[in-house]
Amino acid sequence: MEILSATKLFFFLLLFSCHVSFLSSSATAAYSIGVNYGTIADNLPPPKEVANFLKTKTNIDRIKIFDANPDILKAFTGTGISVTVTVGNGDIPSIAKLPGAQAWIEKNILPYHPKTIIRYIAVGNEILATSDKTLIAHLLPAMKALRSALDLAKARSIKVSTPHSLGILSTSEPPSSGKFRKGYDKLIFAPILEFHKQTKSPFMVNPYPYFGYKPQTADYALFKPNGGVLDAGTGINYTNMFDAQLDAVYSAMKRVGYEDVDIVVAETGWASAGDPGQPGVSVENALSYNGNLVKHVDSGKGTPLMPNRTFETYIFALFNENLKESIPERNFGLFKPDLTPVYDVGILRHDQGVGPTSAVRAKIGRQ
Ligand SMILES: *[C@@H]1O[C@H](CO)[C@@H](O)[C@H](O)[C@H]1NC(C)=O
Ligand SMILES: *[C@@H]1O[C@H](CO)[C@@H](O)[C@H](O)[C@H]1NC(C)=O
């Protein structure tokens, strides 16, 4: 209870103050959060070192990877940090039938389960956005085949899902008008949501207010104090774009009858650096977005259309990845490859000798 009210208090303080310094506030609050551990880089530390760092120095208690990298799965054994693995988009057709799904599980999951906690298998990434008819047609069969293969292998704790970009919506503003793209609503999303309902697995979405950035709505996108955006359909005054995007997804789910399925935020984030002159991209903005996001999801207050619901959330990304195509894409990380923070969203354990608090302690001789 004490932790809960402290969290709420922090959220309030953040709403009403423009430039809160995390260096002073994060020392007293700790939030748990997931991160996407992307590896498009040639300078990252070995997975064992990453696993040990996350376990001992941060409150990150879950990671998501974009493949089923055996070194990462091995490295997180016994850490208590759960791992969400991803089936490569190109592998989807081959696992759409049970024998293929069983072979995939046998190779990628069973050697590590249950000593490594595998939480979800994400079947591909943003498959609808690929517009690839073969992949789209095989998506739900692959999810079902994996579910059966997991059940047969008695790996029932592992859930199956697939992350979607917000491009699945034809309308998202105002949030109450949110709907799935015509043609996909009944044919694709109703059956996928029925699968989630029956298997108690979540609908995964990748909302990025970052991509909706406009100078006029910057504060609204960044969780800074702003005049709000009214949804005339419901009379709700939205004060941040993240809530508006999630409620648009909720409205679309409700239109096809599945508003009770859990939502997981599989990716969201903000770049801390970009091309020269690129607006909206800075350490300060990345800190505002991700820092307030962590507090918002940890507060448990939900969104206007989903009060008191919690959303397991995975920030993109753990590291700056130097082999990504563009400068902003290379700067989504919370950490540099040498494990120093780009900025601290409140997930560093200051008692463990990381960050400014330990430096202060060292200075006053209480280390
Ligand atoms: C919406 O909320 C904001 C922030 O609390 C406030 O400044 C604004 O006046 C509100 N707008 C409406 C239409 O209620
Ligand atoms: C949400 O939680 C608050 C505080 O516990 C409670 O007063 C409110 O009724 C809840 N709302 C819903 C829709 O459950």
mmCIF file of C-alpha atoms and ligand atoms in Angstrom:
data_model
loop_
_atom_site.group_PDB
_atom_site.id
_atom_site.type_symbol
_atom_site.label_atom_id
_atom_site.label_comp_id
_atom_site.label_asym_id
_atom_site.label_seq_id
_atom_site.Cartn_x
_atom_site.Cartn_y
_atom_site.Cartn_z
ATOM 1 C CA MET A 1 0.000 0.000 0.000
ATOM 2 C CA GLU A 2 2.765 2.424 0.860
ATOM 3 C CA ILE A 3 4.490 1.758 -2.415
ATOM 4 C CA LEU A 4 1.247 2.224 -4.290
ATOM 5 C CA SER A 5 0.509 5.615 -2.778
ATOM 6 C CA ALA A 6 4.086 6.744 -3.330
ATOM 7 C CA THR A 7 3.695 5.814 -6.981
ATOM 8 C CA LYS A 8 0.466 7.777 -7.256
ATOM 9 C CA LEU A 9 2.077 10.767 -5.611
ATOM 10 C CA PHE A 10 4.914 10.665 -8.094
ATOM 11 C CA PHE A 11 2.542 10.538 -11.003
ATOM 12 C CA PHE A 12 0.805 13.620 -9.681
ATOM 13 C CA LEU A 13 4.035 15.493 -9.142
ATOM 14 C CA LEU A 14 5.008 14.688 -12.706
ATOM 15 C CA LEU A 15 1.725 15.834 -14.164
ATOM 16 C CA PHE A 16 2.051 19.234 -12.577
ATOM 17 C CA SER A 17 5.707 19.953 -13.031
ATOM 18 C CA CYS A 18 7.310 20.555 -16.350
ATOM 19 C CA HIS A 19 10.917 19.532 -16.041
ATOM 20 C CA VAL A 20 11.276 17.071 -13.213
ATOM 21 C CA SER A 21 14.784 15.800 -12.770
ATOM 22 C CA PHE A 22 14.901 12.043 -12.545
ATOM 23 C CA LEU A 23 18.327 12.192 -11.062
ATOM 24 C CA SER A 24 16.727 13.406 -7.871
ATOM 25 C CA SER A 25 13.364 11.634 -7.998
ATOM 26 C CA SER A 26 14.278 8.134 -9.102
ATOM 27 C CA ALA A 27 16.444 7.443 -6.104
ATOM 28 C CA THR A 28 13.327 7.057 -3.979
ATOM 29 C CA ALA A 29 11.001 5.243 -6.383
ATOM 30 C CA ALA A 30 11.386 1.951 -8.181
ATOM 31 C CA TYR A 31 9.274 0.737 -11.047
ATOM 32 C CA SER A 32 9.197 -2.579 -12.781
ATOM 33 C CA ILE A 33 9.022 -2.651 -16.533
ATOM 34 C CA GLY A 34 9.756 -4.777 -19.567
ATOM 35 C CA VAL A 35 12.187 -3.915 -22.336
ATOM 36 C CA ASN A 36 12.795 -5.050 -25.879
ATOM 37 C CA TYR A 37 16.298 -6.451 -26.103
ATOM 38 C CA GLY A 38 17.113 -5.784 -29.758
ATOM 39 C CA THR A 39 20.497 -6.836 -31.051
ATOM 40 C CA ILE A 40 21.035 -5.053 -34.384
ATOM 41 C CA ALA A 41 24.484 -3.912 -33.287
ATOM 42 C CA ASP A 42 28.084 -5.119 -33.317
ATOM 43 C CA ASN A 43 29.161 -3.678 -29.984
ATOM 44 C CA LEU A 44 26.757 -5.101 -27.386
ATOM 45 C CA PRO A 45 27.989 -6.928 -24.280
ATOM 46 C CA PRO A 46 27.573 -10.738 -24.172
ATOM 47 C CA PRO A 47 24.078 -11.910 -23.109
ATOM 48 C CA LYS A 48 25.406 -13.303 -19.795
ATOM 49 C CA GLU A 49 26.714 -9.884 -18.841
ATOM 50 C CA VAL A 50 23.432 -8.260 -19.904
ATOM 51 C CA ALA A 51 21.409 -10.762 -17.859
ATOM 52 C CA ASN A 52 23.553 -10.197 -14.792
ATOM 53 C CA PHE A 53 23.377 -6.425 -15.208
ATOM 54 C CA LEU A 54 19.581 -6.377 -15.535
ATOM 55 C CA LYS A 55 19.178 -8.686 -12.572
ATOM 56 C CA THR A 56 21.480 -6.896 -10.175
ATOM 57 C CA LYS A 57 21.313 -3.245 -11.235
ATOM 58 C CA THR A 58 17.793 -2.657 -12.564
ATOM 59 C CA ASN A 59 14.134 -3.369 -11.878
ATOM 60 C CA ILE A 60 13.615 -4.705 -15.390
ATOM 61 C CA ASP A 61 11.838 -8.005 -14.763
ATOM 62 C CA ARG A 62 10.952 -9.053 -18.303
ATOM 63 C CA ILE A 63 12.536 -8.830 -21.703
ATOM 64 C CA LYS A 64 11.342 -9.411 -25.238
ATOM 65 C CA ILE A 65 13.645 -10.516 -28.032
ATOM 66 C CA PHE A 66 13.057 -10.494 -31.781
ATOM 67 C CA ASP A 67 14.140 -14.084 -32.354
ATOM 68 C CA ALA A 68 14.805 -17.134 -30.185
ATOM 69 C CA ASN A 69 18.545 -16.526 -29.732
ATOM 70 C CA PRO A 70 19.822 -19.552 -27.761
ATOM 71 C CA ASP A 71 22.635 -17.549 -26.109
ATOM 72 C CA ILE A 72 20.093 -15.111 -24.685
ATOM 73 C CA LEU A 73 17.725 -17.893 -23.614
ATOM 74 C CA LYS A 74 20.624 -19.628 -21.849
ATOM 75 C CA ALA A 75 21.894 -16.421 -20.272
ATOM 76 C CA PHE A 76 18.581 -15.644 -18.568
ATOM 77 C CA THR A 77 18.334 -19.069 -16.905
ATOM 78 C CA GLY A 78 17.723 -18.685 -13.209
ATOM 79 C CA THR A 79 17.561 -14.880 -13.317
ATOM 80 C CA GLY A 80 13.836 -14.643 -12.583
ATOM 81 C CA ILE A 81 13.608 -12.297 -15.572
ATOM 82 C CA SER A 82 11.064 -13.620 -18.048
ATOM 83 C CA VAL A 83 11.714 -13.753 -21.767
ATOM 84 C CA THR A 84 9.301 -13.291 -24.652
ATOM 85 C CA VAL A 85 10.667 -14.888 -27.809
ATOM 86 C CA THR A 86 9.655 -14.140 -31.383
ATOM 87 C CA VAL A 87 9.084 -16.486 -34.298
ATOM 88 C CA GLY A 88 10.719 -14.939 -37.374
ATOM 89 C CA ASN A 89 8.147 -13.705 -39.913
ATOM 90 C CA GLY A 90 9.549 -16.042 -42.551
ATOM 91 C CA ASP A 91 9.093 -19.093 -40.288
ATOM 92 C CA ILE A 92 5.343 -18.599 -39.934
ATOM 93 C CA PRO A 93 4.174 -20.720 -42.890
ATOM 94 C CA SER A 94 6.330 -23.652 -41.766
ATOM 95 C CA ILE A 95 4.798 -23.730 -38.269
ATOM 96 C CA ALA A 96 1.182 -23.393 -39.397
ATOM 97 C CA LYS A 97 0.718 -27.151 -39.060
ATOM 98 C CA LEU A 98 1.287 -29.159 -35.883
ATOM 99 C CA PRO A 99 4.447 -31.083 -36.907
ATOM 100 C CA GLY A 100 6.193 -27.838 -37.923
ATOM 101 C CA ALA A 101 5.108 -26.128 -34.699
ATOM 102 C CA GLN A 102 6.310 -29.098 -32.650
ATOM 103 C CA ALA A 103 9.683 -29.031 -34.381
ATOM 104 C CA TRP A 104 9.991 -25.292 -33.689
ATOM 105 C CA ILE A 105 9.146 -25.749 -29.996
ATOM 106 C CA GLU A 106 11.531 -28.661 -29.662
ATOM 107 C CA LYS A 107 14.418 -26.654 -31.079
ATOM 108 C CA ASN A 108 13.748 -23.215 -29.607
ATOM 109 C CA ILE A 109 11.760 -23.625 -26.386
ATOM 110 C CA LEU A 110 12.053 -27.024 -24.756
ATOM 111 C CA PRO A 111 15.843 -26.909 -24.198
ATOM 112 C CA TYR A 112 15.366 -23.814 -21.983
ATOM 113 C CA HIS A 113 11.894 -24.172 -20.488
ATOM 114 C CA PRO A 114 11.223 -23.976 -17.554
ATOM 115 C CA LYS A 115 14.651 -22.975 -16.154
ATOM 116 C CA THR A 116 14.428 -19.881 -18.311
ATOM 117 C CA ILE A 117 11.008 -18.345 -17.761
ATOM 118 C CA ILE A 118 9.508 -18.041 -21.225
ATOM 119 C CA ARG A 119 6.444 -15.860 -20.928
ATOM 120 C CA TYR A 120 5.112 -15.419 -24.441
ATOM 121 C CA ILE A 121 5.888 -16.609 -27.922
ATOM 122 C CA ALA A 122 5.269 -13.691 -30.268
ATOM 123 C CA VAL A 123 4.386 -15.118 -33.662
ATOM 124 C CA GLY A 124 6.106 -12.730 -36.071
ATOM 125 C CA ASN A 125 6.144 -8.969 -35.709
ATOM 126 C CA GLU A 126 3.551 -6.591 -37.210
ATOM 127 C CA ILE A 127 2.463 -9.183 -39.777
ATOM 128 C CA LEU A 128 -0.591 -7.241 -40.971
ATOM 129 C CA ALA A 129 1.700 -4.302 -41.805
ATOM 130 C CA THR A 130 3.709 -6.489 -44.179
ATOM 131 C CA SER A 131 0.600 -6.823 -46.430
ATOM 132 C CA ASP A 132 2.039 -10.263 -47.287
ATOM 133 C CA LYS A 133 -0.995 -12.423 -48.027
ATOM 134 C CA THR A 134 0.813 -15.704 -47.345
ATOM 135 C CA LEU A 135 2.034 -14.577 -43.940
ATOM 136 C CA ILE A 136 -1.340 -13.087 -43.008
ATOM 137 C CA ALA A 137 -3.163 -16.264 -44.036
ATOM 138 C CA HIS A 138 -0.823 -18.443 -41.960
ATOM 139 C CA LEU A 139 -0.710 -16.227 -38.858
ATOM 140 C CA LEU A 140 -3.640 -17.595 -36.854
ATOM 141 C CA PRO A 141 -3.053 -21.225 -37.935
ATOM 142 C CA ALA A 142 0.551 -20.830 -36.723
ATOM 143 C CA MET A 143 -0.608 -19.413 -33.384
ATOM 144 C CA LYS A 144 -3.045 -22.305 -32.955
ATOM 145 C CA ALA A 145 -0.477 -24.927 -33.953
ATOM 146 C CA LEU A 146 2.052 -23.492 -31.469
ATOM 147 C CA ARG A 147 -0.587 -23.538 -28.740
ATOM 148 C CA SER A 148 -1.289 -27.221 -29.437
ATOM 149 C CA ALA A 149 2.417 -28.035 -29.587
ATOM 150 C CA LEU A 150 2.994 -26.307 -26.230
ATOM 151 C CA ASP A 151 0.060 -28.156 -24.666
ATOM 152 C CA LEU A 152 1.317 -31.491 -25.957
ATOM 153 C CA ALA A 153 4.758 -30.701 -24.519
ATOM 154 C CA LYS A 154 3.112 -29.745 -21.195
ATOM 155 C CA ALA A 155 4.483 -26.213 -21.512
ATOM 156 C CA ARG A 156 1.119 -24.683 -20.686
ATOM 157 C CA SER A 157 2.474 -21.629 -18.869
ATOM 158 C CA ILE A 158 3.803 -20.186 -22.139
ATOM 159 C CA LYS A 159 1.233 -18.024 -23.945
ATOM 160 C CA VAL A 160 1.026 -17.336 -27.663
ATOM 161 C CA SER A 161 0.373 -13.929 -29.203
ATOM 162 C CA THR A 162 1.472 -11.640 -32.055
ATOM 163 C CA PRO A 163 2.292 -7.901 -31.904
ATOM 164 C CA HIS A 164 0.439 -5.444 -34.151
ATOM 165 C CA SER A 165 1.301 -1.930 -35.272
ATOM 166 C CA LEU A 166 -1.464 0.654 -34.913
ATOM 167 C CA GLY A 167 -1.742 0.517 -38.705
ATOM 168 C CA ILE A 168 -4.342 -2.211 -38.043
ATOM 169 C CA LEU A 169 -6.798 0.595 -37.264
ATOM 170 C CA SER A 170 -8.546 2.487 -40.048
ATOM 171 C CA THR A 171 -9.688 5.137 -37.566
ATOM 172 C CA SER A 172 -8.071 6.050 -34.269
ATOM 173 C CA GLU A 173 -9.170 9.631 -33.610
ATOM 174 C CA PRO A 174 -11.143 10.287 -31.558
ATOM 175 C CA PRO A 175 -10.415 7.136 -29.507
ATOM 176 C CA SER A 176 -14.095 6.154 -29.262
ATOM 177 C CA SER A 177 -14.243 5.841 -33.064
ATOM 178 C CA GLY A 178 -11.358 3.339 -33.205
ATOM 179 C CA LYS A 179 -11.962 0.471 -35.603
ATOM 180 C CA PHE A 180 -10.004 -2.250 -37.361
ATOM 181 C CA ARG A 181 -9.360 -1.925 -41.075
ATOM 182 C CA LYS A 182 -12.344 -2.978 -43.138
ATOM 183 C CA GLY A 183 -11.999 -6.504 -44.388
ATOM 184 C CA TYR A 184 -9.657 -7.371 -41.527
ATOM 185 C CA ASP A 185 -12.128 -6.685 -38.713
ATOM 186 C CA LYS A 186 -14.323 -9.792 -38.964
ATOM 187 C CA LEU A 187 -12.041 -11.984 -41.070
ATOM 188 C CA ILE A 188 -8.758 -11.547 -39.206
ATOM 189 C CA PHE A 189 -9.204 -9.796 -35.880
ATOM 190 C CA ALA A 190 -12.373 -11.417 -34.571
ATOM 191 C CA PRO A 191 -10.844 -14.924 -34.947
ATOM 192 C CA ILE A 192 -7.491 -13.797 -33.469
ATOM 193 C CA LEU A 193 -9.282 -12.216 -30.511
ATOM 194 C CA GLU A 194 -11.399 -15.354 -30.086
ATOM 195 C CA PHE A 195 -8.114 -17.319 -29.884
ATOM 196 C CA HIS A 196 -6.858 -14.907 -27.202
ATOM 197 C CA LYS A 197 -10.093 -15.222 -25.254
ATOM 198 C CA GLN A 198 -10.037 -19.013 -25.315
ATOM 199 C CA THR A 199 -6.342 -19.329 -24.487
ATOM 200 C CA LYS A 200 -6.287 -16.423 -21.979
ATOM 201 C CA SER A 201 -3.496 -14.758 -23.932
ATOM 202 C CA PRO A 202 -3.125 -11.024 -24.575
ATOM 203 C CA PHE A 203 -3.619 -8.920 -27.693
ATOM 204 C CA MET A 204 -0.230 -7.267 -28.313
ATOM 205 C CA VAL A 205 0.053 -3.778 -29.786
ATOM 206 C CA ASN A 206 2.937 -1.409 -30.523
ATOM 207 C CA PRO A 207 1.666 2.136 -29.886
ATOM 208 C CA TYR A 208 4.164 4.883 -30.723
ATOM 209 C CA PRO A 209 3.072 8.459 -29.946
ATOM 210 C CA TYR A 210 6.604 9.184 -31.258
ATOM 211 C CA PHE A 211 5.357 8.600 -34.805
ATOM 212 C CA GLY A 212 2.402 10.923 -34.224
ATOM 213 C CA TYR A 213 4.707 13.750 -33.173
ATOM 214 C CA LYS A 214 3.703 17.259 -34.226
ATOM 215 C CA PRO A 215 5.126 20.394 -32.610
ATOM 216 C CA GLN A 216 1.575 21.563 -31.760
ATOM 217 C CA THR A 217 0.784 18.361 -29.827
ATOM 218 C CA ALA A 218 4.268 17.657 -28.456
ATOM 219 C CA ASP A 219 3.290 18.042 -24.792
ATOM 220 C CA TYR A 220 0.290 15.748 -25.314
ATOM 221 C CA ALA A 221 2.543 13.099 -26.882
ATOM 222 C CA LEU A 222 5.233 13.475 -24.204
ATOM 223 C CA PHE A 223 3.016 13.229 -21.065
ATOM 224 C CA LYS A 224 3.722 16.890 -20.252
ATOM 225 C CA PRO A 225 1.022 19.253 -18.952
ATOM 226 C CA ASN A 226 -1.241 20.250 -21.850
ATOM 227 C CA GLY A 227 -4.752 21.441 -22.691
ATOM 228 C CA GLY A 228 -6.029 17.951 -23.468
ATOM 229 C CA VAL A 229 -7.861 16.631 -26.519
ATOM 230 C CA LEU A 230 -11.599 16.177 -26.218
ATOM 231 C CA ASP A 231 -13.319 13.059 -27.563
ATOM 232 C CA ALA A 232 -16.730 14.452 -28.479
ATOM 233 C CA GLY A 233 -18.117 10.905 -28.701
ATOM 234 C CA THR A 234 -17.621 10.248 -25.005
ATOM 235 C CA GLY A 235 -16.933 13.701 -23.519
ATOM 236 C CA ILE A 236 -13.572 12.375 -22.303
ATOM 237 C CA ASN A 237 -10.725 14.880 -22.194
ATOM 238 C CA TYR A 238 -7.543 12.971 -23.072
ATOM 239 C CA THR A 239 -4.392 14.359 -21.535
ATOM 240 C CA ASN A 240 -1.898 12.017 -23.215
ATOM 241 C CA MET A 241 -1.629 10.376 -26.629
ATOM 242 C CA PHE A 242 -0.658 6.978 -25.186
ATOM 243 C CA ASP A 243 -4.057 6.633 -23.474
ATOM 244 C CA ALA A 244 -5.791 7.841 -26.636
ATOM 245 C CA GLN A 245 -4.006 5.220 -28.756
ATOM 246 C CA LEU A 246 -4.796 2.389 -26.331
ATOM 247 C CA ASP A 247 -8.431 3.465 -26.110
ATOM 248 C CA ALA A 248 -8.663 3.487 -29.909
ATOM 249 C CA VAL A 249 -7.481 -0.145 -29.844
ATOM 250 C CA TYR A 250 -10.011 -0.887 -27.098
ATOM 251 C CA SER A 251 -12.837 0.668 -29.150
ATOM 252 C CA ALA A 252 -11.883 -1.449 -32.163
ATOM 253 C CA MET A 253 -11.825 -4.608 -30.007
ATOM 254 C CA LYS A 254 -15.187 -3.700 -28.513
ATOM 255 C CA ARG A 255 -16.726 -3.216 -31.981
ATOM 256 C CA VAL A 256 -16.017 -6.879 -32.757
ATOM 257 C CA GLY A 257 -17.070 -8.015 -29.264
ATOM 258 C CA TYR A 258 -13.745 -8.666 -27.524
ATOM 259 C CA GLU A 259 -13.134 -5.726 -25.202
ATOM 260 C CA ASP A 260 -12.310 -8.039 -22.293
ATOM 261 C CA VAL A 261 -9.164 -9.508 -23.847
ATOM 262 C CA ASP A 262 -6.030 -8.228 -22.100
ATOM 263 C CA ILE A 263 -3.784 -5.778 -23.931
ATOM 264 C CA VAL A 264 0.006 -5.943 -23.763
ATOM 265 C CA VAL A 265 2.094 -3.010 -24.985
ATOM 266 C CA ALA A 266 4.730 -5.020 -26.827
ATOM 267 C CA GLU A 267 6.709 -1.969 -27.964
ATOM 268 C CA THR A 268 6.707 1.733 -27.327
ATOM 269 C CA GLY A 269 9.475 4.279 -26.965
ATOM 270 C CA TRP A 270 11.085 7.534 -27.982
ATOM 271 C CA ALA A 271 14.409 8.359 -29.637
ATOM 272 C CA SER A 272 16.925 10.343 -27.573
ATOM 273 C CA ALA A 273 18.835 11.623 -30.629
ATOM 274 C CA GLY A 274 18.111 12.067 -34.316
ATOM 275 C CA ASP A 275 19.112 13.741 -37.528
ATOM 276 C CA PRO A 276 20.403 17.332 -37.292
ATOM 277 C CA GLY A 277 17.412 19.605 -36.784
ATOM 278 C CA GLN A 278 14.915 16.756 -36.343
ATOM 279 C CA PRO A 279 12.171 18.116 -34.089
ATOM 280 C CA GLY A 280 10.996 16.391 -30.925
ATOM 281 C CA VAL A 281 14.011 14.121 -30.546
ATOM 282 C CA SER A 282 16.170 14.662 -27.467
ATOM 283 C CA VAL A 283 17.279 13.038 -24.237
ATOM 284 C CA GLU A 284 14.876 15.306 -22.385
ATOM 285 C CA ASN A 285 11.901 14.174 -24.498
ATOM 286 C CA ALA A 286 12.856 10.481 -24.400
ATOM 287 C CA LEU A 287 13.112 10.783 -20.626
ATOM 288 C CA SER A 288 9.775 12.561 -20.384
ATOM 289 C CA TYR A 289 7.995 9.971 -22.542
ATOM 290 C CA ASN A 290 9.519 6.791 -21.182
ATOM 291 C CA GLY A 291 9.802 8.031 -17.596
ATOM 292 C CA ASN A 292 6.176 9.131 -17.422
ATOM 293 C CA LEU A 293 5.097 6.010 -19.299
ATOM 294 C CA VAL A 294 6.687 3.781 -16.669
ATOM 295 C CA LYS A 295 4.944 5.691 -13.881
ATOM 296 C CA HIS A 296 1.659 5.738 -15.761
ATOM 297 C CA VAL A 297 1.541 1.996 -16.401
ATOM 298 C CA ASP A 298 2.819 1.205 -12.910
ATOM 299 C CA SER A 299 0.164 3.458 -11.337
ATOM 300 C CA GLY A 300 -2.506 0.920 -12.318
ATOM 301 C CA LYS A 301 -4.974 3.706 -13.079
ATOM 302 C CA GLY A 302 -5.524 2.441 -16.627
ATOM 303 C CA THR A 303 -6.992 4.623 -19.375
ATOM 304 C CA PRO A 304 -10.275 6.565 -19.546
ATOM 305 C CA LEU A 305 -12.044 3.659 -21.321
ATOM 306 C CA MET A 306 -10.181 0.976 -19.332
ATOM 307 C CA PRO A 307 -10.107 2.299 -15.750
ATOM 308 C CA ASN A 308 -7.946 0.362 -13.301
ATOM 309 C CA ARG A 309 -6.619 -2.000 -15.952
ATOM 310 C CA THR A 310 -2.901 -2.671 -16.080
ATOM 311 C CA PHE A 311 -0.899 -3.106 -19.250
ATOM 312 C CA GLU A 312 2.236 -5.122 -19.234
ATOM 313 C CA THR A 313 4.580 -2.812 -21.152
ATOM 314 C CA TYR A 314 7.847 -3.353 -23.007
ATOM 315 C CA ILE A 315 9.891 -0.251 -23.789
ATOM 316 C CA PHE A 316 11.746 -0.175 -27.066
ATOM 317 C CA ALA A 317 14.620 -0.592 -26.467
ATOM 318 C CA LEU A 318 17.202 -1.837 -24.019
ATOM 319 C CA PHE A 319 20.239 -0.667 -26.024
ATOM 320 C CA ASN A 320 21.148 1.887 -28.630
ATOM 321 C CA GLU A 321 21.727 -0.327 -31.667
ATOM 322 C CA ASN A 322 24.469 0.984 -33.943
ATOM 323 C CA LEU A 323 23.623 -1.058 -37.053
ATOM 324 C CA LYS A 324 20.065 0.242 -37.417
ATOM 325 C CA GLU A 325 19.347 2.223 -40.554
ATOM 326 C CA SER A 326 18.712 5.786 -39.387
ATOM 327 C CA ILE A 327 20.166 7.970 -36.663
ATOM 328 C CA PRO A 328 16.906 8.153 -34.643
ATOM 329 C CA GLU A 329 16.453 4.373 -34.916
ATOM 330 C CA ARG A 330 19.932 3.898 -33.468
ATOM 331 C CA ASN A 331 18.992 6.009 -30.455
ATOM 332 C CA PHE A 332 15.966 4.355 -28.883
ATOM 333 C CA GLY A 333 17.993 2.669 -26.142
ATOM 334 C CA LEU A 334 17.788 3.170 -22.389
ATOM 335 C CA PHE A 335 21.429 2.050 -22.187
ATOM 336 C CA LYS A 336 24.614 2.436 -24.148
ATOM 337 C CA PRO A 337 26.523 -0.722 -25.107
ATOM 338 C CA ASP A 338 28.870 -0.125 -22.151
ATOM 339 C CA LEU A 339 25.821 -0.491 -19.838
ATOM 340 C CA THR A 340 25.797 3.149 -18.758
ATOM 341 C CA PRO A 341 22.328 4.724 -18.915
ATOM 342 C CA VAL A 342 21.472 7.131 -21.737
ATOM 343 C CA TYR A 343 19.001 8.439 -19.126
ATOM 344 C CA ASP A 344 17.263 6.858 -16.143
ATOM 345 C CA VAL A 345 13.519 6.268 -16.365
ATOM 346 C CA GLY A 346 13.445 5.149 -12.738
ATOM 347 C CA ILE A 347 14.456 1.530 -13.239
ATOM 348 C CA LEU A 348 18.000 1.672 -11.878
ATOM 349 C CA ARG A 349 18.568 0.228 -8.431
ATOM 350 C CA HIS A 350 20.453 3.021 -6.778
ATOM 351 C CA ASP A 351 21.207 0.913 -3.728
ATOM 352 C CA GLN A 352 23.249 -1.379 -5.959
ATOM 353 C CA GLY A 353 25.944 1.104 -6.788
ATOM 354 C CA VAL A 354 24.658 2.514 -10.065
ATOM 355 C CA GLY A 355 24.052 6.144 -10.913
ATOM 356 C CA PRO A 356 24.318 9.395 -9.052
ATOM 357 C CA THR A 357 23.155 8.125 -5.669
ATOM 358 C CA SER A 358 26.112 5.827 -5.289
ATOM 359 C CA ALA A 359 28.445 8.653 -6.264
ATOM 360 C CA VAL A 360 26.882 10.841 -3.606
ATOM 361 C CA ARG A 361 27.133 8.030 -1.059
ATOM 362 C CA ALA A 362 30.775 7.491 -1.914
ATOM 363 C CA LYS A 363 31.447 11.190 -1.413
ATOM 364 C CA ILE A 364 29.916 11.294 2.031
ATOM 365 C CA GLY A 365 31.621 8.050 2.989
ATOM 366 C CA ARG A 366 28.596 5.804 3.540
ATOM 367 C CA GLN A 367 29.238 3.332 0.724
HETATM 368 C C1 LIG B 1 -8.769 19.071 -20.449
HETATM 369 O O1 LIG B 1 -7.818 18.887 -19.384
HETATM 370 C C2 LIG B 1 -6.810 19.844 -19.384
HETATM 371 C C3 LIG B 1 -5.768 19.436 -18.339
HETATM 372 O O2 LIG B 1 -6.372 19.134 -17.116
HETATM 373 C C4 LIG B 1 -7.405 21.213 -19.145
HETATM 374 O O3 LIG B 1 -6.385 22.197 -19.154
HETATM 375 C C5 LIG B 1 -8.427 21.516 -20.219
HETATM 376 O O4 LIG B 1 -9.107 22.723 -19.959
HETATM 377 C C6 LIG B 1 -9.452 20.407 -20.332
HETATM 378 N N1 LIG B 1 -10.283 20.641 -21.510
HETATM 379 C C7 LIG B 1 -11.586 20.408 -21.518
HETATM 380 C C8 LIG B 1 -12.282 20.664 -22.811
HETATM 381 O O5 LIG B 1 -12.206 20.003 -20.536
HETATM 382 C C1 LIG B 2 -11.080 2.034 -9.924
HETATM 383 O O1 LIG B 2 -10.446 2.106 -8.652
HETATM 384 C C2 LIG B 2 -10.939 3.149 -7.848
HETATM 385 C C3 LIG B 2 -10.046 3.234 -6.603
HETATM 386 O O2 LIG B 2 -9.843 1.967 -6.052
HETATM 387 C C4 LIG B 2 -12.410 2.909 -7.543
HETATM 388 O O3 LIG B 2 -12.911 3.953 -6.741
HETATM 389 C C5 LIG B 2 -13.183 2.830 -8.849
HETATM 390 O O4 LIG B 2 -14.532 2.509 -8.599
HETATM 391 C C6 LIG B 2 -12.569 1.799 -9.786
HETATM 392 N N1 LIG B 2 -13.251 1.898 -11.069
HETATM 393 C C7 LIG B 2 -13.627 0.837 -11.757
HETATM 394 C C8 LIG B 2 -14.352 1.105 -13.050
HETATM 395 O O5 LIG B 2 -13.422 -0.305 -11.385
#
